[in-house]
Amino acid sequence: MTMRDESPAAPHRRRGRLTVYLGAAPGVGKTFAMLDEAERRRARGTDVVVGLVETHDRAATAAKIGTLEVVPRRRVTHRGTTLTELDVDAVLHREPQVALVDELAHTNAPGSHHPKRWQDVHDLLDAGIDVVTTVNVQHLASLTDDVEAITGVRQRETVPDQVVRDADQIQLVDLSPQQLRRRLAHGNVYRPEQIDASLRQYFREGNLTALRELALLWLADRVDDALTRYRTDHDIATTWPARERIVVAVTGGEESETLLRRGARIAQRAAGAELLAVHVLPTDGLPSAPPAAIAAQRALVESLDGTFHTVLGEDVPSAVVDFARGVNATMIVVGVSRHSRWRQALLGSSSAEIARLSGAIDVHLVTHERARSGAPLPSRLSSLSPGRRVAGWVSAVAVPAALTALFVALGRGAVSLPTELMMFLAGVVGVALVGGLWPAVAAAVVSFVCLNWFFTPPTGMLTVADPENLLALVVFVLVAAAVASVVDLAARRTVQAYRSRAEASTLAALSRSVLSGEDTAQAVVQRLALTFGLDEVRLESRPDDRAPWDTVAHARRPAGASAAPSTAVTTEARIDDARRLVLVGRALPASDRQAIEAFGSQAAIVLEHRRLREQAASARELERAEATRTALLAAVSHDLRTPLTAIRTAVDGLAMPDVELDREDTDALTATIQESTGRLERLIENLLDLSRLQTGSVRPVLHPTSLEEVVPLAVEPWLAELDLDVPEDLPLVHTDAGLLERVVANLVSNAVRHSPPGARVRVAASSSADDVELRVVDAGPGVPDDEKETMFQPFQRLGDTNTGTGLGLGLAVADGLARAVGAAVTAEDTPGGGLTMVVAVPRAGGRR
């Protein structure tokens, strides 16, 4: 990929806006519409240029361009044919406000910056240039198979759906099939020799009608996504009936099949309508229907092209309505209650409550064979555990009886009636805390009877002589019921508050870790499984709408984690078209959908962060590789050519037939060949070592080694210019002898090369508790402190312009090889001037 220069302000420049004219079929006039848009913008004073408009030899299209500025196209020669493409660099250099780019799905000629034109458009958008472009519906990647089935033609040039979906504005350009066929027949689309074949094949009226419907449905999905985002961004909870969504409330009973089929028929009346089935489970996790029945109804919904959802809720009608509002439903289909008339009169029915709560959502009531059959349904009166409910009803009788026994034992008159009322009221509150509302109401009634019979004159009968006492008893019952209701409600709200706080705390911690880059997709799904007590959570993604789902991250709840009993319920939470969460375990309440969506958003952020990190790492690698290649080419052009030139000159001198050389000249030329060959060998060895280091192909073999065996071999070529001090009693080092020898040789060669004439380089070794240090000391010019950070990078000559210093690879190779064997190379200043290179090699643990 060609690297383009950008101004320093580019990272802060706004991204350009993309406008797409979507054609329902070829020839509907999308290019004309784009040019009309350009004229309108230019009339408003906007700087507009034509980056590329395909006229297809149509005079009307060429004339439509008119006086718009046209950026010359880039010419590409491929297999002897000259092709013209969008010149992205020319448009970027021109810097217009708006650029017109026709045919977004076009495949570029080989040798272009990008293989596809939509990628060129992204370059323009990244540079802050608004782009107006065109594409036909048959070129959308997700519709390729559908278009082939309709027209019999396989589209070779496609554009990913997401590219068009992400556009800031999409304009549908459409014509009726009859109008388009007339336009084609008049020669406004194809050349005369192509008209008859086109009318008989691709442009048949049925084909055009089907393509038109595909375009409308695809655009409706995109508009629906935009509406969902808008409602979410603006916290709109009311239903907007922009699209028919039919929610069918199923109980798992035999009547559910009737409801589902009726809902499917209603959905079929409106094109693009959705069918969603929702089944509410009680808060204690117990199933309201056999799992086999739920599975059969799930399969039925899927066969009807609908989706099945399971939610958890304390109250069935509220959960159904909450779900319907959450999906922006337009109708709820419910069945007539299975309860008998007397039970409906006492307790009401779910269908009537759904109708009362639905608000703007229509409710369709369906009768069935099981209506009013009296078939029992599981109770939803309390969300408390069975043990607490039993304890509540027992205490509803036991607490008043105990208090009665206590006051009777104390004797009549020992405690006043107001005190007895307060004690019984306290008992009712205690029952409410244990068993909830209805046991507390029962306790209040029992307390009323006990107070009336035993403590209110005349005792021993259910009559009250003093009207004030009667009033006190009645007020007692009312207050007891009210207090019990408040206590029960407070207990429920406390549980909900604790749960909400836990979820908020978890989401806050998750957000902080994700935004700081400390979290992964695996951590997100693990947190989700633990927070909601799910058996299994999978984060899945796919490259396009028709590709299979791939698991990105997968988590299971630890075997020892406690959770409420769960049923095998699978819930799908769609993040976007390319990502989803699959939740396996207990069903989640409708109120948790928002929290699940928040987790999904964080998962999407994690995936996007991971993708950006990978792209950044790849870009850094490419940048480093590009810098290395550039520096290598710049250095090799001279530093490798110099010894080769010297060798060639010396060889030519020795081989000249008409020149007779004496012994001194021959020896001088031979010495030049030897010196240049040695220099060339060192350069090539350094290049090969650097290549091995950068590709990770260095494989050291570490074993105990003596420096006395390594250092003399490494410094042998420079012994005449060295002072060597390597004691014999040094401990062994844990290293690769061959690689460490290369490290020492490079450091010594560098020190000798930079030492002043006549100055000797000192090589000394000493040991510490953990390492053996080898010091290479020279008296050269030294290195400034600010350059010591970069001196170990390839091709760094540290300001030395002497070409005889080589490619600047010695220190880079030495540092890389040292790291490979577990050693470390550092630079220090030599007292009195110069540079000291310190090689710290880990000890092997034993002394000689």
PDB file of C-alpha atoms in Angstrom, residues 417-418 421 425 444 448 451-452 456-457 462-480:
ATOM      1  CA  LEU A 417     -55.557  -1.549  74.965  1.00  0.00           C
ATOM      2  CA  PRO A 418     -53.431   1.023  73.061  1.00  0.00           C
ATOM      3  CA  LEU A 421     -52.656  -2.569  69.675  1.00  0.00           C
ATOM      4  CA  LEU A 425     -49.068  -3.921  64.993  1.00  0.00           C
ATOM      5  CA  ALA A 444     -53.766  -8.257  60.780  1.00  0.00           C
ATOM      6  CA  PHE A 448     -58.182  -8.031  64.975  1.00  0.00           C
ATOM      7  CA  LEU A 451     -57.971  -8.184  70.211  1.00  0.00           C
ATOM      8  CA  ASN A 452     -61.763  -8.084  69.871  1.00  0.00           C
ATOM      9  CA  THR A 456     -61.959  -5.376  74.011  1.00  0.00           C
ATOM     10  CA  PRO A 457     -64.959  -5.078  76.365  1.00  0.00           C
ATOM     11  CA  LEU A 462     -67.048 -10.363  68.762  1.00  0.00           C
ATOM     12  CA  THR A 463     -68.834  -7.203  69.778  1.00  0.00           C
ATOM     13  CA  VAL A 464     -67.485  -3.870  70.942  1.00  0.00           C
ATOM     14  CA  ALA A 465     -69.280  -1.822  73.531  1.00  0.00           C
ATOM     15  CA  ASP A 466     -67.304   1.400  73.177  1.00  0.00           C
ATOM     16  CA  PRO A 467     -67.427   2.994  69.699  1.00  0.00           C
ATOM     17  CA  GLU A 468     -63.913   4.384  70.262  1.00  0.00           C
ATOM     18  CA  ASN A 469     -62.573   0.854  70.735  1.00  0.00           C
ATOM     19  CA  LEU A 470     -64.289  -0.206  67.514  1.00  0.00           C
ATOM     20  CA  LEU A 471     -62.715   2.718  65.727  1.00  0.00           C
ATOM     21  CA  ALA A 472     -59.338   1.792  67.198  1.00  0.00           C
ATOM     22  CA  LEU A 473     -59.666  -1.787  65.960  1.00  0.00           C
ATOM     23  CA  VAL A 474     -60.683  -0.721  62.462  1.00  0.00           C
ATOM     24  CA  VAL A 475     -57.850   1.791  62.282  1.00  0.00           C
ATOM     25  CA  PHE A 476     -55.514  -0.937  63.543  1.00  0.00           C
ATOM     26  CA  VAL A 477     -56.469  -3.246  60.656  1.00  0.00           C
ATOM     27  CA  LEU A 478     -56.124  -0.477  58.075  1.00  0.00           C
ATOM     28  CA  VAL A 479     -52.801   0.727  59.460  1.00  0.00           C
ATOM     29  CA  ALA A 480     -51.504  -2.828  59.746  1.00  0.00           C
TER      30      ALA A 480
END
